[in-house]
Coordinates of C-alpha atoms in Angstrom, one line a residue:
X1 CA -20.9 -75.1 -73.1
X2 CA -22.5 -72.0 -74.9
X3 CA -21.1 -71.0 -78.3
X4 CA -18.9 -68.5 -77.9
X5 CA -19.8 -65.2 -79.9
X6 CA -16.0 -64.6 -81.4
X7 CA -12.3 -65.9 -82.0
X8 CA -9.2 -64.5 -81.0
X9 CA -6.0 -66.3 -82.3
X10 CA -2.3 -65.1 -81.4
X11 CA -2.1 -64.6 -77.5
X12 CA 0.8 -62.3 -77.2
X13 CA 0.4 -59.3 -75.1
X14 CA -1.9 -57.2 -77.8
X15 CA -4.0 -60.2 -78.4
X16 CA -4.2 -61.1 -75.0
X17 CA -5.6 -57.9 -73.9
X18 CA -7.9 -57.3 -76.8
X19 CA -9.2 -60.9 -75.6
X20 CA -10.0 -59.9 -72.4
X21 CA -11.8 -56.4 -73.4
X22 CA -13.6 -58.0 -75.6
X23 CA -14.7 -60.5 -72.9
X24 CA -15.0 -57.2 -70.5
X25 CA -17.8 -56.1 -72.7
X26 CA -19.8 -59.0 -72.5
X27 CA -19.1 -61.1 -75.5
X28 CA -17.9 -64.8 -74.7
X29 CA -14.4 -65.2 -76.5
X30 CA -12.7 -68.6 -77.6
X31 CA -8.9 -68.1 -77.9
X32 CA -6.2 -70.1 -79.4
X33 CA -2.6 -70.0 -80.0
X34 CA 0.1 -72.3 -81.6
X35 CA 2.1 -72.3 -78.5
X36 CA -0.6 -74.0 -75.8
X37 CA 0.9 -72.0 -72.5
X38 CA -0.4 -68.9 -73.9
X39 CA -3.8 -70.2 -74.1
X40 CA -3.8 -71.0 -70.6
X41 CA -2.0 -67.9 -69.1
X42 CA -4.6 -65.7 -71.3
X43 CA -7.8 -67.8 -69.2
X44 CA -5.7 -67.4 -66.2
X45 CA -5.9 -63.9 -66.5
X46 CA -9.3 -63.9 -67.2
X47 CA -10.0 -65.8 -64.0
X48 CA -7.9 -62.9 -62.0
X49 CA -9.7 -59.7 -63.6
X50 CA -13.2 -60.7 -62.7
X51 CA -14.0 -64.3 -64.1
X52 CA -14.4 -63.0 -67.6
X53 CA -16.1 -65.3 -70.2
X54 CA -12.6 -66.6 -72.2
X55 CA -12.2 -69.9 -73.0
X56 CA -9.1 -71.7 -74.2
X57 CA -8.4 -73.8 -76.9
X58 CA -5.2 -76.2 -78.1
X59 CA -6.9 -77.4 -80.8
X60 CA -7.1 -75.6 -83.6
X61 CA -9.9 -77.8 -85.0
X62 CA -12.2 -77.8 -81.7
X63 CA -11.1 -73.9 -81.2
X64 CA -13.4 -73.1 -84.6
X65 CA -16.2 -74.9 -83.7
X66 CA -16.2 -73.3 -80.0
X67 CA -17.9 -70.3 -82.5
X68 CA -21.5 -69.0 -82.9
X69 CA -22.0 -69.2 -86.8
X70 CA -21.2 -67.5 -88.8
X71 CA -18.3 -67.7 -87.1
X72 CA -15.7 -64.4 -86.5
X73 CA -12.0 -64.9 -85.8
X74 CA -9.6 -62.5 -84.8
X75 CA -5.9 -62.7 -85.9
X76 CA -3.1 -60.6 -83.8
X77 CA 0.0 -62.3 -85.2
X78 CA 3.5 -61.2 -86.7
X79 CA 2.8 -59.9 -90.0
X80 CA 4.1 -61.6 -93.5
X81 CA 4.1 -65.5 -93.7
X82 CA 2.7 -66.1 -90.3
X83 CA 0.0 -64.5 -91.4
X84 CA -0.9 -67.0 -94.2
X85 CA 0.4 -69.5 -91.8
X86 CA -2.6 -69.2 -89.5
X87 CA -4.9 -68.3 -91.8
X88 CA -4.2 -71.8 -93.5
X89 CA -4.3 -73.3 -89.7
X90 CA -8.1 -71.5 -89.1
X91 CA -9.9 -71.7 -92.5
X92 CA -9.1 -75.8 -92.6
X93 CA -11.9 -76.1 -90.5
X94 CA -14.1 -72.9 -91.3
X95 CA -17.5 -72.6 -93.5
X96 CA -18.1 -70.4 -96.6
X97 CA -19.8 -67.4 -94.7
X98 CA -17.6 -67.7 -91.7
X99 CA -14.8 -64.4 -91.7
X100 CA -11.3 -63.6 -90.7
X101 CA -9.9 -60.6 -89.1
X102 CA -6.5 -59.8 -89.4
X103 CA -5.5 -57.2 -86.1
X104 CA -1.8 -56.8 -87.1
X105 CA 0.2 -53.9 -88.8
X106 CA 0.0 -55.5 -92.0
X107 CA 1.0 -54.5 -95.1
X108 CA -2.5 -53.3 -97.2
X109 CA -1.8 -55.2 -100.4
X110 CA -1.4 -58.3 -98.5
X111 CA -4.4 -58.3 -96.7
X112 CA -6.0 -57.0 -100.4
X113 CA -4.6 -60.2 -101.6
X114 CA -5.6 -62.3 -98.6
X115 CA -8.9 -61.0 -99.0
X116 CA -9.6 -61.9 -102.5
X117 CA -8.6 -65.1 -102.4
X118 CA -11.2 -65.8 -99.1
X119 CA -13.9 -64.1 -101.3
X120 CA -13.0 -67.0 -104.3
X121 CA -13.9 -69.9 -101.9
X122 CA -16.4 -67.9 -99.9
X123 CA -15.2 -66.4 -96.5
X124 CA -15.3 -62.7 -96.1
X125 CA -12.3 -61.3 -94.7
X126 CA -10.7 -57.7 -92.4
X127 CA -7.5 -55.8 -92.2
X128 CA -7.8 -53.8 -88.8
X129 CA -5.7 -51.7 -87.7
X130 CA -5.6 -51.5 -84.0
X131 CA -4.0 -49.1 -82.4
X132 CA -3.1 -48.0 -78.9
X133 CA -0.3 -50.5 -77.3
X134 CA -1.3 -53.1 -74.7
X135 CA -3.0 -50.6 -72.4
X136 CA -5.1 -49.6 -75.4
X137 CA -6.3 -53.2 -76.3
X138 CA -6.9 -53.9 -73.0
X139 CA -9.1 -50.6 -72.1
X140 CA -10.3 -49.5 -75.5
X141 CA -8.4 -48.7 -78.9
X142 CA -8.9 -47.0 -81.9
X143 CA -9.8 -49.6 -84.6
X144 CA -9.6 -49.0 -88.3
X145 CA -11.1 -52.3 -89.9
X146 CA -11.1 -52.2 -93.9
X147 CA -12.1 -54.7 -95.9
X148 CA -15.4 -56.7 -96.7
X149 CA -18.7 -54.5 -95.4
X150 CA -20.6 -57.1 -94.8
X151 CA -17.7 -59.0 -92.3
X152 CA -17.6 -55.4 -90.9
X153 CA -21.5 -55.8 -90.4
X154 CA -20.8 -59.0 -88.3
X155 CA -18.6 -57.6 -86.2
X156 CA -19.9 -53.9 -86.0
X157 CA -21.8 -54.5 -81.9
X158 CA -18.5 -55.6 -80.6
X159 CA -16.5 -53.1 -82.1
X160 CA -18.6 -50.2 -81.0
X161 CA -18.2 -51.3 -77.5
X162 CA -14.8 -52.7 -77.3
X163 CA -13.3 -49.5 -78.7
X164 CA -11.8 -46.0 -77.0
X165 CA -15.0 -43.9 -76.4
X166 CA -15.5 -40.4 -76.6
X167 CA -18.2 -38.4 -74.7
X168 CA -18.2 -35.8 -77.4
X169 CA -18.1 -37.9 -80.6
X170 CA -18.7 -41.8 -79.6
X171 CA -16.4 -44.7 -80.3
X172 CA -13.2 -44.6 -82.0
X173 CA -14.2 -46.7 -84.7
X174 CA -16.0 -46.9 -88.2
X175 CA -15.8 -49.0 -91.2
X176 CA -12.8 -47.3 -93.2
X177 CA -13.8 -48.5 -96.7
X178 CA -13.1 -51.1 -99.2
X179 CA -9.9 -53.6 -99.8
X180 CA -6.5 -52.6 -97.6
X181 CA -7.7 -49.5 -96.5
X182 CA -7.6 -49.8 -92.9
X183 CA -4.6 -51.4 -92.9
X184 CA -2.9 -48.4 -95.0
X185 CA -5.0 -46.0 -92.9
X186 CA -3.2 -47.4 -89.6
X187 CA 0.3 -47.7 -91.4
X188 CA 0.3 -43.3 -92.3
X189 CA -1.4 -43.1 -88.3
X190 CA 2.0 -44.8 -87.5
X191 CA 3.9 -42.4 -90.0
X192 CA 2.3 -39.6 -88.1
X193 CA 3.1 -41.0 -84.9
X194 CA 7.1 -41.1 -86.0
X195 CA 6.7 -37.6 -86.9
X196 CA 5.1 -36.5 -83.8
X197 CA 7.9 -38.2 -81.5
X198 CA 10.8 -37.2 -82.9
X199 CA 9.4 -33.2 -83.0
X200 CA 8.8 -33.8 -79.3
X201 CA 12.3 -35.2 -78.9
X202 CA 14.1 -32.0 -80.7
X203 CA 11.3 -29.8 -78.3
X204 CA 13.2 -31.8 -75.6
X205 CA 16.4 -31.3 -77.1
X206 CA 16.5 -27.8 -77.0
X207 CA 15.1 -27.2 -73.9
X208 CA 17.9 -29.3 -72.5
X209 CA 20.9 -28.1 -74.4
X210 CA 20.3 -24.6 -75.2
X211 CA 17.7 -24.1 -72.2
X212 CA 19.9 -26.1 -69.6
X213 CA 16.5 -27.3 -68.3
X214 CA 16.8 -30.0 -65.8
X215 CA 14.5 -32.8 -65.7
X216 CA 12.2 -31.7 -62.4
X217 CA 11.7 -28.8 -65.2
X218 CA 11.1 -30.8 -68.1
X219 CA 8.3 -32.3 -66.4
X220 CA 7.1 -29.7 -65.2
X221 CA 6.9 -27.9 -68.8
X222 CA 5.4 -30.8 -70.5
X223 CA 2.7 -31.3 -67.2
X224 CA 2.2 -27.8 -68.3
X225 CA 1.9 -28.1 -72.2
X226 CA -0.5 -31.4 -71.4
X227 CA -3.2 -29.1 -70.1
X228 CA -3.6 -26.7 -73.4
X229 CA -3.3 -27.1 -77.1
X230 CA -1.0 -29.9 -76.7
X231 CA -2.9 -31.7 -74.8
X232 CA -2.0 -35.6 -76.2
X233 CA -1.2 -38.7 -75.1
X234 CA 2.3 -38.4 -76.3
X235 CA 2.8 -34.9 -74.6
X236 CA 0.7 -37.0 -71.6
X237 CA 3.3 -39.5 -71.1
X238 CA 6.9 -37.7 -71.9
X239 CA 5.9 -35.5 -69.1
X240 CA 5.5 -38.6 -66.4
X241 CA 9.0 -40.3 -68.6
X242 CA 10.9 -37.2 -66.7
X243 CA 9.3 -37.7 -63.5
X244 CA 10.7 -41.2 -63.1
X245 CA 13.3 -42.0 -60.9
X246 CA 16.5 -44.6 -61.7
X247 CA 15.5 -47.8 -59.4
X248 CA 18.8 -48.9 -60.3
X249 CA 21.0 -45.7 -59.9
X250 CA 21.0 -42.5 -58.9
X251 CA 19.2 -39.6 -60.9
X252 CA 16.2 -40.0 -63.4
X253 CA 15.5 -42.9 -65.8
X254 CA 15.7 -40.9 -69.3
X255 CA 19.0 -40.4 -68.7
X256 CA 20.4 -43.6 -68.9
X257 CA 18.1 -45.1 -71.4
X258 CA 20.1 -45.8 -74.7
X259 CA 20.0 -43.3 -77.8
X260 CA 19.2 -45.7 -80.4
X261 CA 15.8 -45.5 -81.6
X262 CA 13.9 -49.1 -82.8
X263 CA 11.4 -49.7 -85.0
X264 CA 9.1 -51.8 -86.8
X265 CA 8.5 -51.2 -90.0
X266 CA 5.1 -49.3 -90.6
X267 CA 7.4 -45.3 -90.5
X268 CA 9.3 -46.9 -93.4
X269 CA 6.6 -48.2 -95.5
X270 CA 5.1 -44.5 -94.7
X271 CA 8.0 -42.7 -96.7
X272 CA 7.4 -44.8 -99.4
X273 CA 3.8 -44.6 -100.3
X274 CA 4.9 -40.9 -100.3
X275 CA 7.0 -41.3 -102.8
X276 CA 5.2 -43.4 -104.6
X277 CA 2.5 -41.2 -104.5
X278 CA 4.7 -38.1 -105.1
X279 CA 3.5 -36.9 -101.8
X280 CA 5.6 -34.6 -99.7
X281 CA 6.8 -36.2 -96.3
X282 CA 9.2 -34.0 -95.3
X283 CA 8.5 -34.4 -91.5
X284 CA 7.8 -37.8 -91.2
X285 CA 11.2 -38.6 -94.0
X286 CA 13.4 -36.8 -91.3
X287 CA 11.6 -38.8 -88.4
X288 CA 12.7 -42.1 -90.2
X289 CA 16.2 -40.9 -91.1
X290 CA 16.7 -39.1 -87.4
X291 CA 16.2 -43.2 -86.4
X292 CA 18.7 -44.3 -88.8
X293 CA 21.3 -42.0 -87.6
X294 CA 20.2 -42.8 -83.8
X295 CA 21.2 -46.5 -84.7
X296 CA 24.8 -45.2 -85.5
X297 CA 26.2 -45.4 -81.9
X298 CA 29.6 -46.1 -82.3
X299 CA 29.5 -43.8 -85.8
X300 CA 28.6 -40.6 -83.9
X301 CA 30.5 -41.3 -80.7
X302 CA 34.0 -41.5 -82.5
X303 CA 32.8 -38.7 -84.4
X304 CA 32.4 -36.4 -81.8
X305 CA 35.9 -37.3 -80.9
X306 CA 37.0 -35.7 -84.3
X307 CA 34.8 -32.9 -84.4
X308 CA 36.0 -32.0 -80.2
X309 CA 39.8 -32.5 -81.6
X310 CA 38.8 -30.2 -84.2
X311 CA 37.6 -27.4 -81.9
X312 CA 33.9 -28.2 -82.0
X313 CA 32.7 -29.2 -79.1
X314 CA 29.0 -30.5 -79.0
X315 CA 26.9 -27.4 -78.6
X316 CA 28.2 -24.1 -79.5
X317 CA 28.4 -21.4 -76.2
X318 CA 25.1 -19.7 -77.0
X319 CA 24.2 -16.1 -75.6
X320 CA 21.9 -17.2 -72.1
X321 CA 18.5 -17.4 -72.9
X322 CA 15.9 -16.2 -71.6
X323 CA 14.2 -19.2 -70.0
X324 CA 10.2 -19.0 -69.7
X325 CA 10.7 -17.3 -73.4
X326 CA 12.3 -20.2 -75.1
X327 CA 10.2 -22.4 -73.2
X328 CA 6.9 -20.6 -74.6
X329 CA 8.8 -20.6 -78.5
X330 CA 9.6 -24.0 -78.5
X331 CA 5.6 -24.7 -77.8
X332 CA 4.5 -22.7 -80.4
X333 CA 7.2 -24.6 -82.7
X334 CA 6.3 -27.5 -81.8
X335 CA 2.3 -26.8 -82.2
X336 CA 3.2 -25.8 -85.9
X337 CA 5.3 -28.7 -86.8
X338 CA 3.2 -31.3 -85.7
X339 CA 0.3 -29.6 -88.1
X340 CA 2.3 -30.1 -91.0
X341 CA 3.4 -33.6 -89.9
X342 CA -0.5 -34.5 -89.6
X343 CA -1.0 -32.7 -93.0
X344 CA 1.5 -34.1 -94.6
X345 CA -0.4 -37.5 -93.2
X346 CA -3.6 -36.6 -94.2
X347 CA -2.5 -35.6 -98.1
X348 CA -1.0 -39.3 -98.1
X349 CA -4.1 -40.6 -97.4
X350 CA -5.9 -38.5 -99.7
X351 CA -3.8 -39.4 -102.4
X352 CA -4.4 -43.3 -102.0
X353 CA -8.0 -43.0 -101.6
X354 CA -8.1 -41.3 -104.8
X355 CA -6.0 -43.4 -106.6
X356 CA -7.7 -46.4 -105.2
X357 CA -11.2 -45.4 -105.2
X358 CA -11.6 -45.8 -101.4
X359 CA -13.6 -42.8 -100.7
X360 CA -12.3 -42.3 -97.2
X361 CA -13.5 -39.8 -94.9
X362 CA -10.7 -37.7 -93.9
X363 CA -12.8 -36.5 -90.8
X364 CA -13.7 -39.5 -89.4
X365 CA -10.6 -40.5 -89.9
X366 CA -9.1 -37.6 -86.9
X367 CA -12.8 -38.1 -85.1
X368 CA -11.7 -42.0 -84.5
X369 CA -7.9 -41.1 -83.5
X370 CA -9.3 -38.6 -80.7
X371 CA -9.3 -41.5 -78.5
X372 CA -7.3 -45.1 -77.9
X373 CA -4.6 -44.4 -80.6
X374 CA -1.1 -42.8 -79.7
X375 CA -1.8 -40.0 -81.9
X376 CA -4.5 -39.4 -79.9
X377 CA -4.4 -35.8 -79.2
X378 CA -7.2 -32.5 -78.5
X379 CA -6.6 -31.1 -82.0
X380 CA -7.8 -33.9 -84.0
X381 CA -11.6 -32.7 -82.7
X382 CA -10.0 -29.4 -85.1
X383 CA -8.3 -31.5 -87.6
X384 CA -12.0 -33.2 -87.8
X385 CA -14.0 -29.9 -87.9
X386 CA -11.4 -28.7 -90.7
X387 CA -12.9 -31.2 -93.0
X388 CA -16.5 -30.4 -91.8
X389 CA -16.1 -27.8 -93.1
X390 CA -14.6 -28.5 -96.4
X391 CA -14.6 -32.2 -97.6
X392 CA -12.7 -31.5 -100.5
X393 CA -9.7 -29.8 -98.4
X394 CA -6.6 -30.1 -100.4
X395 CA -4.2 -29.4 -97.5
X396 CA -4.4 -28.4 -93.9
X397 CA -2.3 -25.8 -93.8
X398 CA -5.0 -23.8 -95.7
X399 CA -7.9 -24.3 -93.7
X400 CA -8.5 -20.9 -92.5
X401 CA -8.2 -21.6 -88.4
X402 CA -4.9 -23.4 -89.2
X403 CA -3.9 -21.1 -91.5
X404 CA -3.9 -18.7 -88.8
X405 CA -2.6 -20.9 -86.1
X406 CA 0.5 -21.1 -88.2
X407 CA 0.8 -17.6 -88.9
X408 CA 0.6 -16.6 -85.3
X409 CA 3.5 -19.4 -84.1
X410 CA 5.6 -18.7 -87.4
X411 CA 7.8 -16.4 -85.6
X412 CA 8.5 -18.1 -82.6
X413 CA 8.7 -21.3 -84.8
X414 CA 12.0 -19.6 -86.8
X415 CA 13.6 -18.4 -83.8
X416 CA 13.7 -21.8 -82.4
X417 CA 14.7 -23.4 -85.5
X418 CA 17.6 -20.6 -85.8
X419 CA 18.6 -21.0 -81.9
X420 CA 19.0 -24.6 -82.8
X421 CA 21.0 -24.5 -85.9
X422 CA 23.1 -21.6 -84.6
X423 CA 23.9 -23.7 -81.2
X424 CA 24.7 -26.8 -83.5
X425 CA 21.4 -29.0 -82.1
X426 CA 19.3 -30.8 -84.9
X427 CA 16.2 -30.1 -85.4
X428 CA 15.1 -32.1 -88.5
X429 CA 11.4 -32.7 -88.0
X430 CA 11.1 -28.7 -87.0
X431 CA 13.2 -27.7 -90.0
X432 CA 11.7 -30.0 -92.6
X433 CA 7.9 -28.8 -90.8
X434 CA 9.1 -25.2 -91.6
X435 CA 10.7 -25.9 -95.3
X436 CA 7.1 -27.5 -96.3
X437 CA 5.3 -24.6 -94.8
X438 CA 7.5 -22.2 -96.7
X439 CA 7.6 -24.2 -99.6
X440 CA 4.2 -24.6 -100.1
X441 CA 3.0 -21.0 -99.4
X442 CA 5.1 -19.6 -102.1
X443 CA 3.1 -19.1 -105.4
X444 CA 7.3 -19.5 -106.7
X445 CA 9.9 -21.9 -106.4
X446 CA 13.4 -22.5 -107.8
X447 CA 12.0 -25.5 -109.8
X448 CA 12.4 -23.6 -113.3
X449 CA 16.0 -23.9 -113.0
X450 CA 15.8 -27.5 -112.1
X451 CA 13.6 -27.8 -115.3
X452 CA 16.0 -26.1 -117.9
X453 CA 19.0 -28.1 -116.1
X454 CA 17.0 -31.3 -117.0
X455 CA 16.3 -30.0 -120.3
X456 CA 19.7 -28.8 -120.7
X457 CA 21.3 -32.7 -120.2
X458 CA 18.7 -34.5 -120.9
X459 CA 16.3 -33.2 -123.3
X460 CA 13.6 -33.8 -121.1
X461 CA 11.8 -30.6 -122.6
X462 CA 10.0 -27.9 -120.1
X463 CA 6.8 -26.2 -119.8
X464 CA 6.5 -22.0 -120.0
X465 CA 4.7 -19.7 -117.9
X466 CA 3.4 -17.2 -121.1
X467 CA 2.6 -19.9 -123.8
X468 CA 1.3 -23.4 -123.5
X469 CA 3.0 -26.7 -125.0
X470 CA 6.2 -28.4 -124.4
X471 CA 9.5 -26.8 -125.0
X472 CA 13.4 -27.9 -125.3
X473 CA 15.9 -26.0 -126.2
X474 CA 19.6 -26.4 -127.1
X475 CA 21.4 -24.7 -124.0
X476 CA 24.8 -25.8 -124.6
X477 CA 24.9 -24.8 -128.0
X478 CA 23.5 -21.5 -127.5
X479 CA 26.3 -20.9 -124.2
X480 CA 28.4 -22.7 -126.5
X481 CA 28.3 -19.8 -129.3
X482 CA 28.4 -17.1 -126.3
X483 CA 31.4 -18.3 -125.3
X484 CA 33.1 -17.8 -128.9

C-alpha cells in the first residue's frame, strides 16, 4: 500500500468527519483510535460515502509508519491529560521532523507547553482550532491552526482545500500566528458564540412573552431575519428549531426541550482572559451567568412558587403591543447587541496579541469565520472591512459604519430593553450590550467616586483631572471635623 499523506487519531464524531473530508479532497488518510471499533466504523463509512481513501489502524506503532515523511498527525481528542496521553502513544514511534496537530478546544498554554517541549527533542507541533460541529468537519470548517510555521507549511495544501470556502474571500483558513494562538483565537470565537445565543434566546423571549408570538410565527420571523443583516448560521438554524414538529407528542419540539443550558468549558475560560486582561465582557459574562442560572431548575421553579404567592406572577400584564413593531425593535436590538458582543471579542483578542507578541490580524480573523464556524454570519465581511480600513482599530463600536449602525438601532434597542424589564423578562446579554455601549461612549463616568471611596478606606491614593501626580487625602478626618 501507498503511504498515506496524513494521520488522524481520535475517531469520535468530529474526527471521524474531518477524516473523511480530508479523504473527500483527495489526500489518503491513515486513522487510529485507542478503542479499535471506531477505526473500523470510521473505514466503513468511508466505503459507504464513495470509497474514500481511509485506512484503518489498531496499532499505534504500524498506524505511524502508514505516513508519507515527514509524517503529519492529526489529534481530535478530549482535551487535558488525554491529550498528553496520545501524544506519548504517537511520538513513541515518530521521527525528529515529523509534527503533531492537536484539533481540540484546548486550553492555549497547554498546547504552548506541549509545543515546546516537541521543539526540545525535535518535532514541530499545532493547536487548531476547528470549528463548525460535525456537519462542519465533515463539509468544510473554519480552522484556526497556531503554532510552529513551518508544521503550518506542511500542512498548508490540505488545509486550504479541506476548509469552508468562500466565493468572495477563499478558504476559511490562515496561519494565526505563533505559540497558543489559534487555540485562544477559537476559545474568544466560542465566547462570542455564547454571547450570540443567549441574545437570540432573550430576542426569542420577548417575542414570545410580551409579543405572544406563536411558534408558526417565530419561524416565520427568524426565516425572515435570515435573509437580511442577520443573515447567520445561528439565525439560519433557530428559524428551522421552530419549524419542527414533536415526533413524540403533540405540538413543536422547542417546547418540550429542557431549560438547562450545557456547556463545555471554552465560554468560561472566555470571562476569564477578560478579566485577566481587564477587558470588558459584559455580554459574553451575562451569557455565562444566564447558563448558570438555567442550571438551577428546581431553584427557580420553587421560586416562582414564592414570587406567584406573593402576587407576582411571571410576566407582568403589559399594555398590547403592537406586533410587526416589536418584531422590527427586537431586530434592531438584537443587530446592536451582537456588535458589541463581537467587539467585546475582538478587544480580547487584541489585548492578548499584544501582550503576547502574536501580531494577529484582526481582519482575517472575521474573513476566516465568514464561513464553516457557528459564528459564521454576513457581517463579519463588515467586521473584516472595519479593520481594512483601520488596523489599529481600538474598538468596533467606533468604526464609523458601526458607529452609525448603532446609532440608528439605539432607540429601538432601549425600547425593547425597557419593554422587557418593565414586563419582568430578562434580558441580560441586551442589557449588558447596551450598558457597554453607554458606558463606553461617555467621555464621564461615576469612577471618581469609586476612586475617593478607595482612597478614603484604603489609602489607595487617586489621580486629578487639573494637576498631574498621585493624590490621598484624609477624608474621614476632614468629615470628621465637619461634623464637630
Amino acid at each position: 500500500m501507498a503511504l498515506s499523506r496524513i494521520g488522524l487519531a481520535g475517531l469520535a464524531v468530529m474526527g471521524q468527519n474531518l477524516a473523511l473530508n480530508i479523504a473527500e479532497k483527495g489526500f489518503p488518510i491513515s486513522v487510529y483510535n485507542r478503542t479499535s471499533s471506531k477505526v473500523d466504523e470510521t473505514v466503513e463509512r468511508a466505503k459507504l460515502e464513495g470509497n474514500l481513501p481511509v485506512y484503518g489502524f489498531h496499532d499505534p506503532a504500524i498506524f505511524i509508519n502508514s505516513i508519507q515523511k515527514p509524517r503529519v498527525v492529526i489529534m481530535l481528542v478530549k482535551a487535558g491529560a488525554p491529550v498528553d496521553q496520545t501524544i506519548a502513544t504517537l511520538s513513541a514511534h515518530m521521527e525528529v521532523g515529523d509534527c503533531i496537530i492537536d484539533g481540540g478546544n484546548e486550553w492555549y498554554e497547554n498546547t504552548e507547553r506541549r509545543e515546546k517541549a516537541m521543539a526540545e527533542i525535535g518535532f514541530l507541533y499545532l493547536g487548531m482550532g476547528v470549528s463548525g460541529g460535525e456537519e462542519g468537519a465533515r463539509n468544510g470548517p473554519s480552522l484556526m491552526p497556531g503554532g510552529s510555521y513551518e508544521a503550518y507549511k506542511n500542512i498548508e495544501d490540505i488545509l486550504l482545500k479541506v476548509a469552508a470556502q468562500v466565493p468572495d474571500s477563499g478558504p476559511c483558513v490562515t496561519y494565526i500566528g505563533k505559540g497558543g494562538s489559534g487555540n485562544f483565537v477559537k476559545m474568544i470565537h466560542n465566547g462570542i458564540e455564547y454571547g450570540d445565543m443567549q441574545l437570540i434566546a432573550e430576542a426569542y423571549d420577548v417575542l414570545k412573552s410580551v409579543g405572544k408570538l406563536t411558534n408558526e410565527e417565530l419561524h416565520q420571523v427568524f426565516s425572515e431575519w435570515n435573509k437580511g443583516e442577520l443573515l447567520s448560521f445561528l439565525i439560519e438554524i433557530t428559524a428551522d428549531i421552530f419549524g419542527v414538529k414533536d415526533d413524540k407528542g403533540d405540538g413543536y419540539l422547542v417546547d418540550k426541550v429542557l431549560d438547562k443550558t450545557g456547556m463545555k468549558g471554552t465560554g468560561k475560560w472566555t470571562v476569564q482572559q477578560a478579566a485577566e486582561l481587564s477587558v470588558a465582557a459584559p455580554t459574553i459574562a451575562a451569557s455565562l451567568d444566564s447558563r448558570f442560572l438555567s442550571g438551577l431548575k428546581e431553584e427557580r421553579v420553587a421560586a416562582a412558587k414564592v414570587f406567584h404567592s406573593g402576587g407576582f406572577d411571571g410576566v407582568f400584564d403589559s399594555e398590547p403591543v403592537d406586533k410587526k413593531k416589536l418584531i422590527d425593535d427586537v431586530r434592531q436590538a438584537l443587530y446592536a447587541s451582537k456588535i458589541c458582543s463581537y467587539a467585546q471579542g475582538m478587544n480580547l483578542i487584541r489585548a492578548k496579541s499584544i501582550e503576547k507578541g502574536w501580531d494577529l490580524k484582526l481582519g482575517e480573523l472575521a474573513r476566516i469565520w465568514k464561513g464553516g464556524c457557528i459564528i459564521r454570519a454576513i457581517f463579519l465581511d463588515r467586521i473584516k472591512k472595519a479593520y481594512d480600513r483601520n488596523p489599529e482599530l481600538y474598538n468596533l463600536l467606533v468604526d464609523p459604519e458601526f458607529a452609525k449602525e448603532i446609532l440608528d438601532r439605539q432607540s429601538a434597542w432601549r425600547r425593547v430593553v425597557c419593554l422587557a424589564i418593565n414586563s419582568g423578562i430578562s434580558t441580560p446579554g441586551m442589557s449588558a450590550s447596551l450598558a457597554y455601549f453607554d458606558t463606553y461612549r461617555r467621555e464621564s463616568v461615576p469612577a471618581n467616586l469609586v476612586q475617593a471611596q478607595r482612597d478614603y478606606f484604603g489609602a489607595h491614593t487617586y489621580e486629578r483631572t487639573d494637576i498631574p501626580g498621585s493624590f490621598h487625602t484624609e477624608w474621614f478626618k476632614i468629615a470628621k471635623q465637619s461634623k464637630i
